[in-house]
Short mmCIF file of C-alpha atoms and ligand atoms in Angstrom, two decimals:
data_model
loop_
_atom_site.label_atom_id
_atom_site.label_comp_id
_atom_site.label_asym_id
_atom_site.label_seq_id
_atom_site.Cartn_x
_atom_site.Cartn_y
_atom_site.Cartn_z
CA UNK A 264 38.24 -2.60 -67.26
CA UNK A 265 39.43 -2.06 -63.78
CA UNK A 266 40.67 -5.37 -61.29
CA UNK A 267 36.77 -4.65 -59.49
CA UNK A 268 35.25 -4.54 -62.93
CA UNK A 269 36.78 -8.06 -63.50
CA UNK A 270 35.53 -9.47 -60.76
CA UNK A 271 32.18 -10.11 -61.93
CA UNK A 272 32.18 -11.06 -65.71
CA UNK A 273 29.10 -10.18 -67.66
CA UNK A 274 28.34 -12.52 -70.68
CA UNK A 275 25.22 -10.93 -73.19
CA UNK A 276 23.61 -14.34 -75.00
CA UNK A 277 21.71 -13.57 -78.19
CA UNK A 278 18.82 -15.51 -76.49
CA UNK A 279 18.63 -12.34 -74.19
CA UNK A 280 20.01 -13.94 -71.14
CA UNK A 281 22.78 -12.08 -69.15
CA UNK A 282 25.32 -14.59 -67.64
CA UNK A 283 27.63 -13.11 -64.58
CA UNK A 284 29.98 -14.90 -63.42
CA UNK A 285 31.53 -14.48 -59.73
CA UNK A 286 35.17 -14.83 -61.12
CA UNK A 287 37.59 -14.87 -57.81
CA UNK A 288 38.09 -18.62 -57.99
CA UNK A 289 41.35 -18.31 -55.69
CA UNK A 290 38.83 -17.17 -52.66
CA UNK A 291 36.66 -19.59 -53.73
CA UNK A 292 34.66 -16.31 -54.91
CA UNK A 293 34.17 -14.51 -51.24
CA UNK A 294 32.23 -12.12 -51.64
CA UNK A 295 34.17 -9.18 -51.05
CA UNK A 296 32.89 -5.15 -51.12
CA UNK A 297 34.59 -4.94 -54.05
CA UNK A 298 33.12 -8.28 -55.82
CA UNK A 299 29.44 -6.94 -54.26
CA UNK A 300 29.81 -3.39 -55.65
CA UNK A 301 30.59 -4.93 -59.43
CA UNK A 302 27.54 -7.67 -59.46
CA UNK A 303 25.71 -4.46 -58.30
CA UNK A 304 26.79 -2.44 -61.01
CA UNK A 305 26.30 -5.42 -63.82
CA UNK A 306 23.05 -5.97 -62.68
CA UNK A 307 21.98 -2.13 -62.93
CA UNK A 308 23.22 -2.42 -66.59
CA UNK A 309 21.02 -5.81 -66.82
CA UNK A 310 18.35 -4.13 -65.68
CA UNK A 311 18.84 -0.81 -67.99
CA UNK A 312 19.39 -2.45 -71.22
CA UNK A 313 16.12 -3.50 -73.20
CA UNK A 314 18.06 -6.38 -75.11
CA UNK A 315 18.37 -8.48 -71.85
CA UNK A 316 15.48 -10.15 -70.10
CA UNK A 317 16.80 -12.57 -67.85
CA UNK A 318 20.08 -13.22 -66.25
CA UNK A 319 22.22 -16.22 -64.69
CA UNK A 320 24.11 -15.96 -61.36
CA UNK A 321 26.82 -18.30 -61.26
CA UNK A 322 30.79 -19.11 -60.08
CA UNK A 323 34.17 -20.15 -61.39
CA UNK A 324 36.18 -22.67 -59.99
CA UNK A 325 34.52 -25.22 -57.18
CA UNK A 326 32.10 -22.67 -55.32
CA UNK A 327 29.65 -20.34 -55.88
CA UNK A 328 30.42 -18.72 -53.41
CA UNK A 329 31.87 -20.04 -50.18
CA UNK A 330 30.68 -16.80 -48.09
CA UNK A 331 31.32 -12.82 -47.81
CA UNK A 332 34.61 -12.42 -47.45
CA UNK A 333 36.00 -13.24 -43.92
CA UNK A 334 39.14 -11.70 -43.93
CA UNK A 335 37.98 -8.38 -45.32
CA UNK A 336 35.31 -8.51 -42.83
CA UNK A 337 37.53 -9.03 -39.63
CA UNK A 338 39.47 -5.92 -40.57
CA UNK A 339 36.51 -4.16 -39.17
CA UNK A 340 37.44 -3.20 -35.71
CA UNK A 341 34.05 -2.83 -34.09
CA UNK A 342 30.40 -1.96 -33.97
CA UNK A 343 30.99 1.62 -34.81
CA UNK A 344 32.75 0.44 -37.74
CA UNK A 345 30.82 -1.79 -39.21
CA UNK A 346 27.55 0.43 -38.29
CA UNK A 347 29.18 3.26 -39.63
CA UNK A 348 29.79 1.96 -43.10
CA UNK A 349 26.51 0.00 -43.27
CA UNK A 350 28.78 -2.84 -43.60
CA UNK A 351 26.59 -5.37 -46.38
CA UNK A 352 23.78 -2.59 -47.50
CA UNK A 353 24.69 -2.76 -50.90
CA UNK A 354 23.98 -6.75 -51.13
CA UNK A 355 20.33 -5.42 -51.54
CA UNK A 356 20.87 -4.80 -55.42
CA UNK A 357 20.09 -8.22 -56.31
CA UNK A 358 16.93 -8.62 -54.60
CA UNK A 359 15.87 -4.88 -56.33
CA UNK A 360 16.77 -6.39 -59.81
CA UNK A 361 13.84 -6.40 -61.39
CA UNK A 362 14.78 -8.67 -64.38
CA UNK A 363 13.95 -12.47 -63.12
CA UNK A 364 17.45 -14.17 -62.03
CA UNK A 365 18.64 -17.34 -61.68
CA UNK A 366 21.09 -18.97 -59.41
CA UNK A 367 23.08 -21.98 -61.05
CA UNK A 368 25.03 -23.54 -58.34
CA UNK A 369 27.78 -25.34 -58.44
CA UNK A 370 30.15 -26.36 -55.53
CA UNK A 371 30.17 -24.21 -52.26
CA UNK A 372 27.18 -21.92 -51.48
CA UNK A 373 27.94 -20.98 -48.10
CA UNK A 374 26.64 -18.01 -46.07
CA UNK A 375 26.31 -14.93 -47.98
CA UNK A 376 26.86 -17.40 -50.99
CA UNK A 377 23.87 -19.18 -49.89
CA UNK A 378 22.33 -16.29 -49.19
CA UNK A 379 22.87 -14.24 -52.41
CA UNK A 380 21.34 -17.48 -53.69
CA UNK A 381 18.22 -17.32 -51.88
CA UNK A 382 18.12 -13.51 -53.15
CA UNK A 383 17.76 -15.04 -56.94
CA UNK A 384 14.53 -15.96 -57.95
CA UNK A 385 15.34 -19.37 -58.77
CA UNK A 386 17.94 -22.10 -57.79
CA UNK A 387 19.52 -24.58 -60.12
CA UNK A 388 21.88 -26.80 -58.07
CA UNK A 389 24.72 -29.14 -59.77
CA UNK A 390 24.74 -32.54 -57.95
CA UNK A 391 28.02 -31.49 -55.78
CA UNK A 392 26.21 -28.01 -54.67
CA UNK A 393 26.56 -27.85 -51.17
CA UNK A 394 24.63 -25.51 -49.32
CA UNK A 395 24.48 -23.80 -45.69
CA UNK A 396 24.82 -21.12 -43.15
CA UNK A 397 28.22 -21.68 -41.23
CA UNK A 398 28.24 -17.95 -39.66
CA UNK A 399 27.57 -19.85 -35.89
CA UNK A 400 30.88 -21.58 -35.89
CA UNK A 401 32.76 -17.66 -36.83
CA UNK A 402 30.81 -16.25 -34.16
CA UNK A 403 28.33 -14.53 -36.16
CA UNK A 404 24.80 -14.91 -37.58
CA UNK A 405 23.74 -14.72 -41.09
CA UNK A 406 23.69 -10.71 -42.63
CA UNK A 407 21.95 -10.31 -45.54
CA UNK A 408 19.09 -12.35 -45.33
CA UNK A 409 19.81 -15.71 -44.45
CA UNK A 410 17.53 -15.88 -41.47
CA UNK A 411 14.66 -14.59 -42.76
CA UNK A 412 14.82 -16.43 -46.74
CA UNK A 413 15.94 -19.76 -45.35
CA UNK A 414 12.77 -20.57 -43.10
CA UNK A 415 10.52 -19.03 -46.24
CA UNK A 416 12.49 -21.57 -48.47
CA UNK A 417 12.26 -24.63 -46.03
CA UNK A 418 10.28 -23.98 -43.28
CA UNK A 419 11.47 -23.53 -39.34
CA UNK A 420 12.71 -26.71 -38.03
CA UNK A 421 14.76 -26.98 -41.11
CA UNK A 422 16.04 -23.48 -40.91
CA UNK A 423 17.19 -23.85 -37.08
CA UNK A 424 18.72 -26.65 -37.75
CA UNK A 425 20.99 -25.56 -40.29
CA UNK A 426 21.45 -21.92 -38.68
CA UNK A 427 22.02 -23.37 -35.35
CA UNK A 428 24.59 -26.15 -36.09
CA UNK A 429 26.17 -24.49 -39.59
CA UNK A 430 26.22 -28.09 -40.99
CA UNK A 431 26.50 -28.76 -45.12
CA UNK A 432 23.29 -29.29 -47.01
CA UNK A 433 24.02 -31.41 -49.56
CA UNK A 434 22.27 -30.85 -53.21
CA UNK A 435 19.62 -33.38 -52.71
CA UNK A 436 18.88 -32.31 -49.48
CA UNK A 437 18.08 -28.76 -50.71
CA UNK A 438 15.89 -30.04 -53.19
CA UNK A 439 13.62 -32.06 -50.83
CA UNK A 440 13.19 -29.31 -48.72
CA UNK A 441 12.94 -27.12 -51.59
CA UNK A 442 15.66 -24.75 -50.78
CA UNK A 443 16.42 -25.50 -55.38
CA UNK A 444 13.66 -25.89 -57.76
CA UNK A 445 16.11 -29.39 -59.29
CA UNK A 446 19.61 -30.74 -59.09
CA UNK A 447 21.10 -31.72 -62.27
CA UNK A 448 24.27 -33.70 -63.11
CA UNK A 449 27.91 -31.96 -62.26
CA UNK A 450 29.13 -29.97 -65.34
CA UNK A 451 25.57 -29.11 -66.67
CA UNK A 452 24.64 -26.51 -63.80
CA UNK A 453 25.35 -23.47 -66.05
CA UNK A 454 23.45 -24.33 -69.27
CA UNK A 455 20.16 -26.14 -67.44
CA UNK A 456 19.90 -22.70 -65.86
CA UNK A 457 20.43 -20.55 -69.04
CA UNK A 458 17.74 -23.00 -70.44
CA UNK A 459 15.50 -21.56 -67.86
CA UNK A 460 16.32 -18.34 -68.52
CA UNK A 461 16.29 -18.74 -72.08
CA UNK A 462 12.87 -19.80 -71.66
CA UNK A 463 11.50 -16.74 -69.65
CA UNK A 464 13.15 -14.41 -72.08
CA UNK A 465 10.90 -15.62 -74.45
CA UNK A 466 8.05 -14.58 -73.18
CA UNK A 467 6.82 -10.73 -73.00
CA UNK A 468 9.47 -8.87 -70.66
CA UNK A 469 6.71 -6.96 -68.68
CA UNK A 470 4.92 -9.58 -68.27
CA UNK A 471 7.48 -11.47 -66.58
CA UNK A 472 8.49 -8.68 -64.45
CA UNK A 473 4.85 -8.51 -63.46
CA UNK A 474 4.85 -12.16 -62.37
CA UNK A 475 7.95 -11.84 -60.74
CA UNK A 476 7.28 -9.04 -58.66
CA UNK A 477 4.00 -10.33 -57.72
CA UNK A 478 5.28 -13.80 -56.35
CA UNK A 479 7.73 -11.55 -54.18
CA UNK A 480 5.13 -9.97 -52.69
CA UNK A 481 3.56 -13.11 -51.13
CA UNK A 482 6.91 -13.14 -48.75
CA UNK A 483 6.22 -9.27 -47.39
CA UNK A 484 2.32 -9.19 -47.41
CA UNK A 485 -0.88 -10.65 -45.96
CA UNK A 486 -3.08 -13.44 -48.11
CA UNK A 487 -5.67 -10.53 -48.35
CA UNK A 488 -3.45 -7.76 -49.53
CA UNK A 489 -1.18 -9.87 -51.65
CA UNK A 490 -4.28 -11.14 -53.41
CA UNK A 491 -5.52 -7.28 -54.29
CA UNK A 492 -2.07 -6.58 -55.59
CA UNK A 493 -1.96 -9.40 -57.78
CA UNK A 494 -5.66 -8.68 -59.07
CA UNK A 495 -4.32 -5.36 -59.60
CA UNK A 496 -1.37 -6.02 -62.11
CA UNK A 497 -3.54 -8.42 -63.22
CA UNK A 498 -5.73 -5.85 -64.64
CA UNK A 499 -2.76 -3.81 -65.83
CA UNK A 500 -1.85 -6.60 -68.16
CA UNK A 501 -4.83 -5.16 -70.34
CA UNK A 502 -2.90 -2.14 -70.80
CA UNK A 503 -0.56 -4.36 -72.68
CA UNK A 504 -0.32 -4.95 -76.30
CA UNK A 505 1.67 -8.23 -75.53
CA UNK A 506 -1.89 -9.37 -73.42
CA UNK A 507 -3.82 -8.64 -76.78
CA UNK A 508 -1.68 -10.47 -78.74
CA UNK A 509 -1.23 -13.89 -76.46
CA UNK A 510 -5.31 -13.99 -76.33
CA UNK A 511 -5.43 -13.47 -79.93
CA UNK A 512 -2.81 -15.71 -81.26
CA UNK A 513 -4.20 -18.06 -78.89
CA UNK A 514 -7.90 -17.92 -81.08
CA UNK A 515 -5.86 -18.08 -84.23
CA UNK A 516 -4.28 -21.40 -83.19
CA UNK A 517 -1.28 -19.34 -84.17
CA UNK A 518 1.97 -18.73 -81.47
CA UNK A 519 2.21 -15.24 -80.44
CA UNK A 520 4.95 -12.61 -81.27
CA UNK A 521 5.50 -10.52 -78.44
CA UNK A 522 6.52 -7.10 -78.95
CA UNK A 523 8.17 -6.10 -75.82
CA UNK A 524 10.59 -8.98 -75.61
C1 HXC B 831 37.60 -15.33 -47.49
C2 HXC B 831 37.83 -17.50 -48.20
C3 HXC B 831 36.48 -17.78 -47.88
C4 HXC B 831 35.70 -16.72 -47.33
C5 HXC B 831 37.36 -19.57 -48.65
N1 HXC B 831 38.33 -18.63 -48.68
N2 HXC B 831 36.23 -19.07 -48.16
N3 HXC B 831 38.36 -16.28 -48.01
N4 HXC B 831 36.30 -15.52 -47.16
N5 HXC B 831 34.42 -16.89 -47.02
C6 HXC B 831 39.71 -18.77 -49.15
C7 HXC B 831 40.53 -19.58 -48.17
O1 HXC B 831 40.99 -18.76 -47.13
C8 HXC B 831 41.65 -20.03 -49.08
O2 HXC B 831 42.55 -18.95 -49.25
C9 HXC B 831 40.96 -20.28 -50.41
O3 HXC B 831 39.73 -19.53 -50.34
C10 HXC B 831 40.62 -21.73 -50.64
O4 HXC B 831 39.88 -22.20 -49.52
P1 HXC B 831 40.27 -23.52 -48.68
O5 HXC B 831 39.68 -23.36 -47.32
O6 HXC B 831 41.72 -23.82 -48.78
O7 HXC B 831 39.47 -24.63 -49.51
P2 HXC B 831 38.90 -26.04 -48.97
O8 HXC B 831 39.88 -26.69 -48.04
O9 HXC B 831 38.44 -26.75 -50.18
O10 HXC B 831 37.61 -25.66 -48.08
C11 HXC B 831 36.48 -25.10 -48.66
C12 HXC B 831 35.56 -24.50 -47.57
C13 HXC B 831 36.34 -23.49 -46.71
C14 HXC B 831 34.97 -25.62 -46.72
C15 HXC B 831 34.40 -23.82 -48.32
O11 HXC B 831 37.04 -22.60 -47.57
C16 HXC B 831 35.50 -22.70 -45.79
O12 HXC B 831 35.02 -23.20 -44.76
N6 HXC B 831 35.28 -21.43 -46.10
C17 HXC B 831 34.54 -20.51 -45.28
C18 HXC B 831 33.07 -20.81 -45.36
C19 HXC B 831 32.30 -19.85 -44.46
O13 HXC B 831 32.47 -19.86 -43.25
N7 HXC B 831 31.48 -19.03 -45.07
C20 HXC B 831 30.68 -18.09 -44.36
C21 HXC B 831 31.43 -16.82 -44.31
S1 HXC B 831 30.68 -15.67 -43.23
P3 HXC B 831 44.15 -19.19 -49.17
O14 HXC B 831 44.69 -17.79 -49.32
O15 HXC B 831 44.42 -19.84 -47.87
O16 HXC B 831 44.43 -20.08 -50.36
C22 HXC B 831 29.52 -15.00 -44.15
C23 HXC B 831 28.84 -13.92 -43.43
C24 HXC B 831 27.54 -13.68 -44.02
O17 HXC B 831 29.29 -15.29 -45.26
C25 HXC B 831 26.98 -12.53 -43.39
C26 HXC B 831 26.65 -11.54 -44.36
C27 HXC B 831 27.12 -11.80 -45.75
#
């Protein structure tokens, strides 16, 4: 494997969970091109192999991820540069995954950190997670989605707040606004979240993508139209065996074995 391939580490369970693991624990795991371009490459290969279902996102060391990488970044020169290269377009992998994804944090999940957490479809947060958007105090704004996924997750005042001073969210913090869906005890981040994930890789793998791309599409559409397009793959769950089989193993007081698992 090359020093890029290593920088993500990708962990197949038998359960059908995918574990990567940001592994630059020196940089508190910046998130470098390099780092962004493997995690986009592991989760292609989630995505593309049938035995996987579900995957965790999660860090060595103390962090998550304490940010994209800030010294890579000021080695742009300028606008041109940075516009030229598209500086960040690749971060967009993880939000096109189309396998659910979890985030277990742990430690620092600062800008892009927090951010690449927001682009996971749930957040598990270790007691000492600590969350925000510092980009105000470098003299930048949040890039890859921060502005827009923070005031979905908590609402405006919240989001301002944190955008506008770049102040620490502490775990519990996140949880009452409900940045993270819980906050479990230090040490037990990781396997609470492959719990999760073990759990939806139990169930019928279209059925969960289904699910999972229809809650996304409450954050880009209207009530009205989100409501068709849900009705819609609702229907299209009669085109699958899996449907048949959870509504008849369901009248045979019997669990169900899902085919496309
Ligand atoms: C590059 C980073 C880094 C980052 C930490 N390091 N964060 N390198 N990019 N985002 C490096 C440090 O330079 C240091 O390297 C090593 O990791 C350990 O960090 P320390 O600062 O010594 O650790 P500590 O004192 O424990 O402080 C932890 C910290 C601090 C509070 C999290 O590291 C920090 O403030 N980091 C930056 C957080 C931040 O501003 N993130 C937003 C980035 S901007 P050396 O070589 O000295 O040991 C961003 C833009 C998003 O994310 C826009 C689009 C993605």
């Amino acid at each position: 494997a090359s020093a890029e391939d290593d920088l993500v580490l990708l962990e197949r369970r038998d359960s059908g969970v995918a574990v990567l693991t940001l592994n630059r624990p020196k940089a508190l795991n910046a998130l470098s091109d390099g780092l962004m371009r493997a995690l986009a490459e592991k989760l292609r290969q989630v995505d593309a192999d049938s035995s996987l279902k579900a995957a965790v996102i999660t860090g060595t060391g103390k962090a998550f991820a304490a940010g994209a990488d800030i010294k890579e970044m000021h080695s742009r020169e300028g606008y041109s540069d940075v516009r030229g290269e598209n500086m960040l377009a690749h971060w967009n992998s993880v939000s096109n995954t189309r396998k659910p994804i979890v985030a277990a944090v742990g430690g620092f999940a600062l800008g892009g950190g927090c951010e690449l957490a927001m682009a996971c479809d749930i957040i598990i947060a270790s007691e000492d997670a600590k969350f925000g958007q510092p980009e105000i105090k470098l003299g930048t704004i949040p890039g890859v989605g921060g502005t827009q996924r923070l005031i979905r997750a908590v609402g405006k005042s919240k989001a301002m707040e944190w955008i506008l001073t770049g102040e620490m969210i502490s775990a519990q913090e996140a949880e009452r606004a409900g940045l993270v869906s819980r906050v479990v005890p230090a040490g037990t981040v990781l396997e609470e979240a492959v719990k999760i994930a073990e759990k939806i890789a139990s169930f019928s793998s279209p059925v969960v993508q289904l699910a999972k791309e229809c809650v996304n599409a409450a954050e880009e559409t209207s009530l009205a139209e989100g409501i068709r397009f849900e009705r819609h793959l609702f229907h299209a769950t009669w085109g699958l065996d899996d449907r048949r089989e959870g509504f008849q193993a369901f009248s045979e007081k019997r669990q169900p074995t899902w085919k496309h698992r």
